[in-house]
mmCIF file of N, CA, C and O in Angstrom:
data_model
loop_
_atom_site.group_PDB
_atom_site.id
_atom_site.type_symbol
_atom_site.label_atom_id
_atom_site.label_comp_id
_atom_site.label_asym_id
_atom_site.label_seq_id
_atom_site.Cartn_x
_atom_site.Cartn_y
_atom_site.Cartn_z
ATOM 1 N N MET A 57 -131.858 47.045 -8.043
ATOM 2 C CA MET A 57 -131.549 46.797 -6.647
ATOM 3 C C MET A 57 -131.440 45.296 -6.387
ATOM 4 O O MET A 57 -130.554 44.861 -5.667
ATOM 5 N N ALA A 58 -132.326 44.517 -6.991
ATOM 6 C CA ALA A 58 -132.323 43.077 -6.740
ATOM 7 C C ALA A 58 -131.063 42.426 -7.314
ATOM 8 O O ALA A 58 -130.439 41.588 -6.652
ATOM 9 N N SER A 59 -130.684 42.811 -8.529
ATOM 10 C CA SER A 59 -129.489 42.210 -9.130
ATOM 11 C C SER A 59 -128.229 42.619 -8.367
ATOM 12 O O SER A 59 -127.266 41.847 -8.286
ATOM 13 N N PHE A 60 -128.225 43.816 -7.784
ATOM 14 C CA PHE A 60 -127.101 44.269 -6.971
ATOM 15 C C PHE A 60 -126.955 43.380 -5.740
ATOM 16 O O PHE A 60 -125.840 42.980 -5.381
ATOM 17 N N MET A 61 -128.074 43.069 -5.092
ATOM 18 C CA MET A 61 -128.034 42.204 -3.909
ATOM 19 C C MET A 61 -127.560 40.797 -4.269
ATOM 20 O O MET A 61 -126.816 40.174 -3.513
ATOM 21 N N LEU A 62 -127.977 40.301 -5.426
ATOM 22 C CA LEU A 62 -127.529 38.985 -5.869
ATOM 23 C C LEU A 62 -126.021 38.992 -6.119
ATOM 24 O O LEU A 62 -125.309 38.072 -5.702
ATOM 25 N N THR A 63 -125.527 40.037 -6.763
ATOM 26 C CA THR A 63 -124.095 40.143 -7.043
ATOM 27 C C THR A 63 -123.285 40.223 -5.754
ATOM 28 O O THR A 63 -122.279 39.525 -5.600
ATOM 29 N N ILE A 64 -123.725 41.059 -4.823
ATOM 30 C CA ILE A 64 -123.027 41.193 -3.549
ATOM 31 C C ILE A 64 -123.087 39.862 -2.779
ATOM 32 O O ILE A 64 -122.107 39.446 -2.157
ATOM 33 N N GLY A 65 -124.219 39.183 -2.824
ATOM 34 C CA GLY A 65 -124.351 37.891 -2.152
ATOM 35 C C GLY A 65 -123.390 36.856 -2.710
ATOM 36 O O GLY A 65 -122.756 36.111 -1.961
ATOM 37 N N ILE A 66 -123.277 36.807 -4.025
ATOM 38 C CA ILE A 66 -122.362 35.851 -4.652
ATOM 39 C C ILE A 66 -120.912 36.188 -4.305
ATOM 40 O O ILE A 66 -120.117 35.304 -3.967
ATOM 41 N N LEU A 67 -120.571 37.474 -4.361
ATOM 42 C CA LEU A 67 -119.200 37.881 -4.049
ATOM 43 C C LEU A 67 -118.832 37.580 -2.596
ATOM 44 O O LEU A 67 -117.719 37.109 -2.318
ATOM 45 N N THR A 68 -119.738 37.848 -1.658
ATOM 46 C CA THR A 68 -119.427 37.575 -0.255
ATOM 47 C C THR A 68 -119.353 36.073 0.010
ATOM 48 O O THR A 68 -118.516 35.626 0.795
ATOM 49 N N LEU A 69 -120.196 35.296 -0.654
ATOM 50 C CA LEU A 69 -120.136 33.843 -0.484
ATOM 51 C C LEU A 69 -118.814 33.292 -1.012
ATOM 52 O O LEU A 69 -118.155 32.489 -0.347
ATOM 53 N N LEU A 70 -118.413 33.741 -2.191
ATOM 54 C CA LEU A 70 -117.145 33.277 -2.753
ATOM 55 C C LEU A 70 -115.961 33.752 -1.917
ATOM 56 O O LEU A 70 -114.995 32.999 -1.719
ATOM 57 N N SER A 71 -116.017 34.971 -1.423
ATOM 58 C CA SER A 71 -114.926 35.483 -0.588
ATOM 59 C C SER A 71 -114.814 34.694 0.713
ATOM 60 O O SER A 71 -113.710 34.350 1.144
ATOM 61 N N GLY A 72 -115.938 34.420 1.341
ATOM 62 C CA GLY A 72 -115.929 33.668 2.599
ATOM 63 C C GLY A 72 -115.411 32.254 2.430
ATOM 64 O O GLY A 72 -114.551 31.796 3.193
ATOM 65 N N THR A 73 -115.907 31.554 1.421
ATOM 66 C CA THR A 73 -115.447 30.183 1.207
ATOM 67 C C THR A 73 -113.990 30.158 0.744
ATOM 68 O O THR A 73 -113.234 29.264 1.121
ATOM 69 N N GLY A 74 -113.595 31.141 -0.063
ATOM 70 C CA GLY A 74 -112.197 31.224 -0.494
ATOM 71 C C GLY A 74 -111.257 31.484 0.666
ATOM 72 O O GLY A 74 -110.163 30.911 0.732
ATOM 73 N N LEU A 75 -111.669 32.345 1.586
ATOM 74 C CA LEU A 75 -110.844 32.644 2.753
ATOM 75 C C LEU A 75 -110.694 31.419 3.648
ATOM 76 O O LEU A 75 -109.588 31.102 4.123
ATOM 77 N N ILE A 76 -111.763 30.684 3.864
ATOM 78 C CA ILE A 76 -111.688 29.451 4.665
ATOM 79 C C ILE A 76 -110.784 28.429 3.973
ATOM 80 O O ILE A 76 -109.941 27.792 4.621
ATOM 81 N N TYR A 77 -110.922 28.285 2.673
ATOM 82 C CA TYR A 77 -110.075 27.355 1.918
ATOM 83 C C TYR A 77 -108.603 27.748 2.049
ATOM 84 O O TYR A 77 -107.742 26.896 2.292
ATOM 85 N N TRP A 78 -108.298 29.035 1.890
ATOM 86 C CA TRP A 78 -106.925 29.511 1.942
ATOM 87 C C TRP A 78 -106.308 29.276 3.328
ATOM 88 O O TRP A 78 -105.165 28.826 3.432
ATOM 89 N N ILE A 79 -107.073 29.558 4.379
ATOM 90 C CA ILE A 79 -106.564 29.352 5.750
ATOM 91 C C ILE A 79 -106.318 27.871 6.010
ATOM 92 O O ILE A 79 -105.274 27.484 6.549
ATOM 93 N N ASN A 80 -107.261 27.022 5.616
ATOM 94 C CA ASN A 80 -107.087 25.578 5.831
ATOM 95 C C ASN A 80 -105.932 25.021 4.998
ATOM 96 O O ASN A 80 -105.217 24.119 5.442
ATOM 97 N N ARG A 81 -105.740 25.566 3.804
ATOM 98 C CA ARG A 81 -104.640 25.116 2.950
ATOM 99 C C ARG A 81 -103.297 25.487 3.566
ATOM 100 O O ARG A 81 -102.362 24.676 3.566
ATOM 101 N N ARG A 82 -103.181 26.705 4.105
ATOM 102 C CA ARG A 82 -101.950 27.124 4.785
ATOM 103 C C ARG A 82 -101.675 26.221 5.989
ATOM 104 O O ARG A 82 -100.543 25.822 6.230
ATOM 105 N N LYS A 83 -102.733 25.906 6.732
ATOM 106 C CA LYS A 83 -102.588 25.047 7.905
ATOM 107 C C LYS A 83 -102.121 23.646 7.494
ATOM 108 O O LYS A 83 -101.279 23.042 8.157
ATOM 109 N N PHE A 84 -102.641 23.135 6.389
ATOM 110 C CA PHE A 84 -102.266 21.815 5.896
ATOM 111 C C PHE A 84 -100.791 21.770 5.506
ATOM 112 O O PHE A 84 -100.067 20.842 5.864
ATOM 113 N N TYR A 85 -100.323 22.762 4.771
ATOM 114 C CA TYR A 85 -98.941 22.765 4.294
ATOM 115 C C TYR A 85 -97.936 23.133 5.383
ATOM 116 O O TYR A 85 -96.727 23.008 5.167
ATOM 117 N N ARG A 86 -98.410 23.580 6.526
ATOM 118 C CA ARG A 86 -97.520 23.874 7.642
ATOM 119 C C ARG A 86 -97.174 22.607 8.424
ATOM 120 O O ARG A 86 -96.264 22.608 9.244
ATOM 121 N N ARG A 87 -97.868 21.541 8.185
ATOM 122 C CA ARG A 87 -97.637 20.297 8.942
ATOM 123 C C ARG A 87 -96.375 19.585 8.419
ATOM 124 O O ARG A 87 -96.084 19.595 7.236
ATOM 125 N N ASN A 88 -95.682 18.933 9.354
ATOM 126 C CA ASN A 88 -94.484 18.184 8.978
ATOM 127 C C ASN A 88 -94.818 16.697 8.855
ATOM 128 O O ASN A 88 -95.981 16.305 8.872
ATOM 129 N N VAL A 89 -93.793 15.872 8.777
ATOM 130 C CA VAL A 89 -93.978 14.429 8.575
ATOM 131 C C VAL A 89 -94.737 13.801 9.738
ATOM 132 O O VAL A 89 -95.557 12.898 9.550
ATOM 133 N N ALA A 90 -94.504 14.305 10.944
ATOM 134 C CA ALA A 90 -95.165 13.750 12.129
ATOM 135 C C ALA A 90 -96.612 14.223 12.260
ATOM 136 O O ALA A 90 -97.342 13.761 13.122
ATOM 137 N N GLY A 91 -97.037 15.153 11.413
ATOM 138 C CA GLY A 91 -98.402 15.658 11.480
ATOM 139 C C GLY A 91 -98.559 16.850 12.402
ATOM 140 O O GLY A 91 -99.676 17.275 12.677
ATOM 141 N N LEU A 92 -97.437 17.389 12.875
ATOM 142 C CA LEU A 92 -97.486 18.551 13.761
ATOM 143 C C LEU A 92 -97.205 19.821 12.966
ATOM 144 O O LEU A 92 -96.444 19.806 11.995
ATOM 145 N N GLU A 93 -97.824 20.909 13.408
ATOM 146 C CA GLU A 93 -97.580 22.184 12.739
ATOM 147 C C GLU A 93 -96.221 22.720 13.176
ATOM 148 O O GLU A 93 -95.899 22.747 14.353
ATOM 149 N N GLY A 94 -95.426 23.154 12.206
ATOM 150 C CA GLY A 94 -94.094 23.666 12.510
ATOM 151 C C GLY A 94 -94.045 25.176 12.424
ATOM 152 O O GLY A 94 -94.427 25.763 11.412
ATOM 153 N N PHE A 95 -93.618 25.802 13.500
ATOM 154 C CA PHE A 95 -93.457 27.253 13.540
ATOM 155 C C PHE A 95 -92.015 27.575 13.916
ATOM 156 O O PHE A 95 -91.335 26.792 14.579
ATOM 157 N N SER A 96 -91.562 28.767 13.538
ATOM 158 C CA SER A 96 -90.191 29.163 13.845
ATOM 159 C C SER A 96 -90.024 29.544 15.314
ATOM 160 O O SER A 96 -88.934 29.432 15.855
ATOM 161 N N SER A 97 -91.108 30.012 15.945
ATOM 162 C CA SER A 97 -91.029 30.392 17.361
ATOM 163 C C SER A 97 -92.415 30.301 17.994
ATOM 164 O O SER A 97 -93.428 30.175 17.301
ATOM 165 N N TYR A 98 -92.421 30.403 19.301
ATOM 166 C CA TYR A 98 -93.687 30.366 20.034
ATOM 167 C C TYR A 98 -94.549 31.575 19.674
ATOM 168 O O TYR A 98 -95.756 31.455 19.482
ATOM 169 N N GLU A 99 -93.920 32.751 19.571
ATOM 170 C CA GLU A 99 -94.652 33.975 19.238
ATOM 171 C C GLU A 99 -95.298 33.872 17.863
ATOM 172 O O GLU A 99 -96.438 34.281 17.663
ATOM 173 N N ALA A 100 -94.562 33.312 16.911
ATOM 174 C CA ALA A 100 -95.118 33.125 15.567
ATOM 175 C C ALA A 100 -96.307 32.182 15.610
ATOM 176 O O ALA A 100 -97.319 32.403 14.932
ATOM 177 N N SER A 101 -96.197 31.140 16.423
ATOM 178 C CA SER A 101 -97.286 30.184 16.560
ATOM 179 C C SER A 101 -98.546 30.857 17.092
ATOM 180 O O SER A 101 -99.637 30.681 16.540
ATOM 181 N N VAL A 102 -98.385 31.624 18.168
ATOM 182 C CA VAL A 102 -99.539 32.288 18.775
ATOM 183 C C VAL A 102 -100.128 33.317 17.826
ATOM 184 O O VAL A 102 -101.355 33.389 17.634
ATOM 185 N N PHE A 103 -99.285 34.117 17.206
ATOM 186 C CA PHE A 103 -99.761 35.184 16.319
ATOM 187 C C PHE A 103 -100.477 34.621 15.096
ATOM 188 O O PHE A 103 -101.565 35.071 14.739
ATOM 189 N N VAL A 104 -99.880 33.631 14.458
ATOM 190 C CA VAL A 104 -100.474 33.049 13.245
ATOM 191 C C VAL A 104 -101.805 32.382 13.568
ATOM 192 O O VAL A 104 -102.798 32.559 12.840
ATOM 193 N N ARG A 105 -101.862 31.638 14.655
ATOM 194 C CA ARG A 105 -103.119 30.982 15.018
ATOM 195 C C ARG A 105 -104.202 31.997 15.365
ATOM 196 O O ARG A 105 -105.376 31.803 15.021
ATOM 197 N N LEU A 106 -103.819 33.085 16.029
ATOM 198 C CA LEU A 106 -104.791 34.140 16.352
ATOM 199 C C LEU A 106 -105.333 34.789 15.077
ATOM 200 O O LEU A 106 -106.552 34.951 14.917
ATOM 201 N N ILE A 107 -104.445 35.134 14.165
ATOM 202 C CA ILE A 107 -104.870 35.756 12.904
ATOM 203 C C ILE A 107 -105.742 34.797 12.099
ATOM 204 O O ILE A 107 -106.756 35.209 11.507
ATOM 205 N N GLU A 108 -105.369 33.526 12.082
ATOM 206 C CA GLU A 108 -106.192 32.555 11.350
ATOM 207 C C GLU A 108 -107.558 32.381 11.990
ATOM 208 O O GLU A 108 -108.563 32.247 11.289
ATOM 209 N N ARG A 109 -107.623 32.400 13.297
ATOM 210 C CA ARG A 109 -108.909 32.280 13.980
ATOM 211 C C ARG A 109 -109.795 33.481 13.667
ATOM 212 O O ARG A 109 -110.983 33.336 13.367
ATOM 213 N N ILE A 110 -109.213 34.671 13.704
ATOM 214 C CA ILE A 110 -109.963 35.888 13.366
ATOM 215 C C ILE A 110 -110.405 35.837 11.906
ATOM 216 O O ILE A 110 -111.536 36.202 11.571
ATOM 217 N N GLY A 111 -109.510 35.364 11.039
ATOM 218 C CA GLY A 111 -109.846 35.238 9.617
ATOM 219 C C GLY A 111 -110.996 34.286 9.374
ATOM 220 O O GLY A 111 -111.867 34.536 8.538
ATOM 221 N N LYS A 112 -111.004 33.182 10.104
ATOM 222 C CA LYS A 112 -112.109 32.221 9.937
ATOM 223 C C LYS A 112 -113.429 32.808 10.426
ATOM 224 O O LYS A 112 -114.465 32.624 9.792
ATOM 225 N N TRP A 113 -113.414 33.520 11.546
ATOM 226 C CA TRP A 113 -114.646 34.154 12.026
ATOM 227 C C TRP A 113 -115.132 35.198 11.022
ATOM 228 O O TRP A 113 -116.335 35.335 10.784
ATOM 229 N N PHE A 114 -114.198 35.927 10.419
ATOM 230 C CA PHE A 114 -114.562 36.908 9.393
ATOM 231 C C PHE A 114 -115.173 36.208 8.182
ATOM 232 O O PHE A 114 -116.162 36.681 7.604
ATOM 233 N N ALA A 115 -114.599 35.064 7.799
ATOM 234 C CA ALA A 115 -115.130 34.309 6.664
ATOM 235 C C ALA A 115 -116.532 33.787 6.967
ATOM 236 O O ALA A 115 -117.422 33.830 6.106
ATOM 237 N N TYR A 116 -116.755 33.311 8.198
ATOM 238 C CA TYR A 116 -118.096 32.855 8.569
ATOM 239 C C TYR A 116 -119.090 34.018 8.531
ATOM 240 O O TYR A 116 -120.237 33.851 8.104
ATOM 241 N N ALA A 117 -118.649 35.192 8.963
ATOM 242 C CA ALA A 117 -119.522 36.368 8.904
ATOM 243 C C ALA A 117 -119.852 36.720 7.460
ATOM 244 O O ALA A 117 -120.995 37.079 7.145
ATOM 245 N N LEU A 118 -118.870 36.617 6.564
ATOM 246 C CA LEU A 118 -119.133 36.876 5.146
ATOM 247 C C LEU A 118 -120.163 35.906 4.592
ATOM 248 O O LEU A 118 -121.058 36.304 3.829
ATOM 249 N N ILE A 119 -120.069 34.653 4.965
ATOM 250 C CA ILE A 119 -121.026 33.655 4.481
ATOM 251 C C ILE A 119 -122.425 33.955 5.023
ATOM 252 O O ILE A 119 -123.415 33.862 4.288
ATOM 253 N N LEU A 120 -122.518 34.349 6.284
ATOM 254 C CA LEU A 120 -123.824 34.711 6.844
ATOM 255 C C LEU A 120 -124.401 35.943 6.151
ATOM 256 O O LEU A 120 -125.605 36.002 5.864
ATOM 257 N N PHE A 121 -123.548 36.927 5.873
ATOM 258 C CA PHE A 121 -124.021 38.108 5.150
ATOM 259 C C PHE A 121 -124.475 37.739 3.743
ATOM 260 O O PHE A 121 -125.436 38.320 3.225
ATOM 261 N N SER A 122 -123.800 36.779 3.110
ATOM 262 C CA SER A 122 -124.232 36.370 1.777
ATOM 263 C C SER A 122 -125.621 35.740 1.831
ATOM 264 O O SER A 122 -126.441 35.981 0.948
ATOM 265 N N LEU A 123 -125.893 34.965 2.885
ATOM 266 C CA LEU A 123 -127.238 34.401 3.033
ATOM 267 C C LEU A 123 -128.274 35.508 3.233
ATOM 268 O O LEU A 123 -129.382 35.440 2.703
ATOM 269 N N LEU A 124 -127.899 36.537 3.972
ATOM 270 C CA LEU A 124 -128.784 37.684 4.160
ATOM 271 C C LEU A 124 -129.052 38.381 2.832
ATOM 272 O O LEU A 124 -130.198 38.708 2.505
ATOM 273 N N PHE A 125 -128.004 38.590 2.043
ATOM 274 C CA PHE A 125 -128.173 39.240 0.742
ATOM 275 C C PHE A 125 -129.030 38.396 -0.199
ATOM 276 O O PHE A 125 -129.843 38.919 -0.960
ATOM 277 N N PHE A 126 -128.852 37.060 -0.144
ATOM 278 C CA PHE A 126 -129.682 36.190 -0.977
ATOM 279 C C PHE A 126 -131.152 36.278 -0.572
ATOM 280 O O PHE A 126 -132.036 36.302 -1.425
ATOM 281 N N SER A 127 -131.425 36.317 0.728
ATOM 282 C CA SER A 127 -132.819 36.417 1.171
ATOM 283 C C SER A 127 -133.416 37.762 0.764
ATOM 284 O O SER A 127 -134.582 37.817 0.356
ATOM 285 N N ILE A 128 -132.642 38.833 0.854
ATOM 286 C CA ILE A 128 -133.134 40.145 0.406
ATOM 287 C C ILE A 128 -133.423 40.104 -1.091
ATOM 288 O O ILE A 128 -134.446 40.621 -1.552
ATOM 289 N N TYR A 129 -132.537 39.463 -1.859
ATOM 290 C CA TYR A 129 -132.745 39.359 -3.302
ATOM 291 C C TYR A 129 -134.045 38.622 -3.625
ATOM 292 O O TYR A 129 -134.844 39.085 -4.443
ATOM 293 N N PHE A 130 -134.257 37.463 -2.988
ATOM 294 C CA PHE A 130 -135.459 36.687 -3.295
ATOM 295 C C PHE A 130 -136.732 37.400 -2.837
ATOM 296 O O PHE A 130 -137.753 37.349 -3.530
ATOM 297 N N ASN A 131 -136.693 38.078 -1.700
ATOM 298 C CA ASN A 131 -137.859 38.843 -1.259
ATOM 299 C C ASN A 131 -138.151 40.001 -2.200
ATOM 300 O O ASN A 131 -139.311 40.280 -2.508
ATOM 301 N N GLU A 132 -137.116 40.682 -2.664
ATOM 302 C CA GLU A 132 -137.300 41.788 -3.603
ATOM 303 C C GLU A 132 -137.842 41.270 -4.942
ATOM 304 O O GLU A 132 -138.709 41.896 -5.555
ATOM 305 N N LYS A 133 -137.349 40.138 -5.379
ATOM 306 C CA LYS A 133 -137.825 39.545 -6.632
ATOM 307 C C LYS A 133 -139.308 39.183 -6.533
ATOM 308 O O LYS A 133 -140.089 39.455 -7.458
ATOM 309 N N LYS A 134 -139.717 38.584 -5.404
ATOM 310 C CA LYS A 134 -141.126 38.247 -5.209
ATOM 311 C C LYS A 134 -141.991 39.507 -5.166
ATOM 312 O O LYS A 134 -143.086 39.526 -5.717
ATOM 313 N N ARG A 135 -141.490 40.556 -4.502
ATOM 314 C CA ARG A 135 -142.249 41.800 -4.409
ATOM 315 C C ARG A 135 -142.462 42.414 -5.794
ATOM 316 O O ARG A 135 -143.562 42.860 -6.129
ATOM 317 N N ILE A 136 -141.437 42.392 -6.623
ATOM 318 C CA ILE A 136 -141.546 42.943 -7.977
ATOM 319 C C ILE A 136 -142.533 42.123 -8.803
ATOM 320 O O ILE A 136 -143.350 42.691 -9.542
ATOM 321 N N GLU A 137 -142.479 40.786 -8.680
ATOM 322 C CA GLU A 137 -143.410 39.942 -9.434
ATOM 323 C C GLU A 137 -144.848 40.180 -8.999
ATOM 324 O O GLU A 137 -145.751 40.247 -9.842
ATOM 325 N N ARG A 138 -145.079 40.323 -7.689
ATOM 326 C CA ARG A 138 -146.438 40.603 -7.208
ATOM 327 C C ARG A 138 -146.929 41.944 -7.722
ATOM 328 O O ARG A 138 -148.093 42.086 -8.101
ATOM 329 N N LYS A 139 -146.053 42.926 -7.718
ATOM 330 C CA LYS A 139 -146.427 44.256 -8.195
ATOM 331 C C LYS A 139 -146.795 44.206 -9.678
ATOM 332 O O LYS A 139 -147.776 44.830 -10.102
ATOM 333 N N GLN A 140 -146.044 43.445 -10.477
ATOM 334 C CA GLN A 140 -146.355 43.309 -11.902
ATOM 335 C C GLN A 140 -147.681 42.592 -12.109
ATOM 336 O O GLN A 140 -148.456 42.953 -13.000
ATOM 337 N N GLN A 141 -147.972 41.579 -11.290
ATOM 338 C CA GLN A 141 -149.244 40.875 -11.411
ATOM 339 C C GLN A 141 -150.407 41.800 -11.077
ATOM 340 O O GLN A 141 -151.454 41.762 -11.741
ATOM 341 N N ILE A 142 -150.254 42.635 -10.064
ATOM 342 C CA ILE A 142 -151.316 43.581 -9.694
ATOM 343 C C ILE A 142 -151.550 44.572 -10.823
ATOM 344 O O ILE A 142 -152.700 44.862 -11.181
ATOM 345 N N ILE A 143 -150.482 45.071 -11.418
ATOM 346 C CA ILE A 143 -150.613 46.019 -12.525
ATOM 347 C C ILE A 143 -151.290 45.353 -13.717
ATOM 348 O O ILE A 143 -152.161 45.945 -14.363
ATOM 349 N N GLU A 144 -150.926 44.099 -14.017
ATOM 350 C CA GLU A 144 -151.538 43.384 -15.133
ATOM 351 C C GLU A 144 -153.025 43.152 -14.890
ATOM 352 O O GLU A 144 -153.846 43.308 -15.802
ATOM 353 N N THR A 145 -153.412 42.777 -13.669
ATOM 354 C CA THR A 145 -154.838 42.559 -13.392
ATOM 355 C C THR A 145 -155.602 43.870 -13.441
ATOM 356 O O THR A 145 -156.749 43.910 -13.909
ATOM 357 N N GLU A 146 -154.997 44.967 -12.962
ATOM 358 C CA GLU A 146 -155.666 46.266 -13.053
ATOM 359 C C GLU A 146 -155.850 46.690 -14.499
ATOM 360 O O GLU A 146 -156.889 47.242 -14.866
ATOM 361 N N ASN A 147 -154.857 46.432 -15.341
ATOM 362 C CA ASN A 147 -154.954 46.762 -16.756
ATOM 363 C C ASN A 147 -156.028 45.929 -17.450
ATOM 364 O O ASN A 147 -156.786 46.441 -18.279
ATOM 365 N N SER A 148 -156.106 44.645 -17.112
ATOM 366 C CA SER A 148 -157.127 43.791 -17.733
ATOM 367 C C SER A 148 -158.520 44.176 -17.278
ATOM 368 O O SER A 148 -159.484 44.129 -18.050
ATOM 369 N N ILE A 149 -158.667 44.606 -16.019
ATOM 370 C CA ILE A 149 -159.963 45.042 -15.511
ATOM 371 C C ILE A 149 -160.389 46.334 -16.191
ATOM 372 O O ILE A 149 -161.539 46.504 -16.610
ATOM 373 N N SER A 150 -159.459 47.271 -16.362
ATOM 374 C CA SER A 150 -159.790 48.548 -16.981
ATOM 375 C C SER A 150 -160.089 48.380 -18.470
ATOM 376 O O SER A 150 -160.887 49.113 -19.041
ATOM 377 N N GLU A 151 -159.479 47.397 -19.143
ATOM 378 C CA GLU A 151 -159.752 47.151 -20.546
ATOM 379 C C GLU A 151 -161.138 46.543 -20.730
ATOM 380 O O GLU A 151 -161.819 46.785 -21.726
ATOM 381 N N ASN A 152 -161.571 45.721 -19.767
ATOM 382 C CA ASN A 152 -162.882 45.102 -19.867
ATOM 383 C C ASN A 152 -164.008 46.101 -19.647
ATOM 384 O O ASN A 152 -165.104 45.926 -20.136
ATOM 385 N N ASN A 153 -163.735 47.155 -18.897
ATOM 386 C CA ASN A 153 -164.786 48.163 -18.638
ATOM 387 C C ASN A 153 -164.798 49.126 -19.757
ATOM 388 O O ASN A 153 -165.327 49.585 -20.489
#
């Protein structure tokens, strides 16, 4: 379970940062010599900017979920280590008796 959470956390982090990079890269290459974004029409401008804004919010949500998955992974890892320590101390106590 812990390794699954780590894998999902890494995948969501990479997906979120990749999506932000891709959107910003598209925005960069859309600029002309004057530094203005060039669109074929007003409708295209509004639609593309709306989709990019939604995409960025989705990417931020993916990054937040990756942080959640990382925290679940580390808490699960600590819980497993504590459980192993308790079992080891119980075994050492029972061997001494």
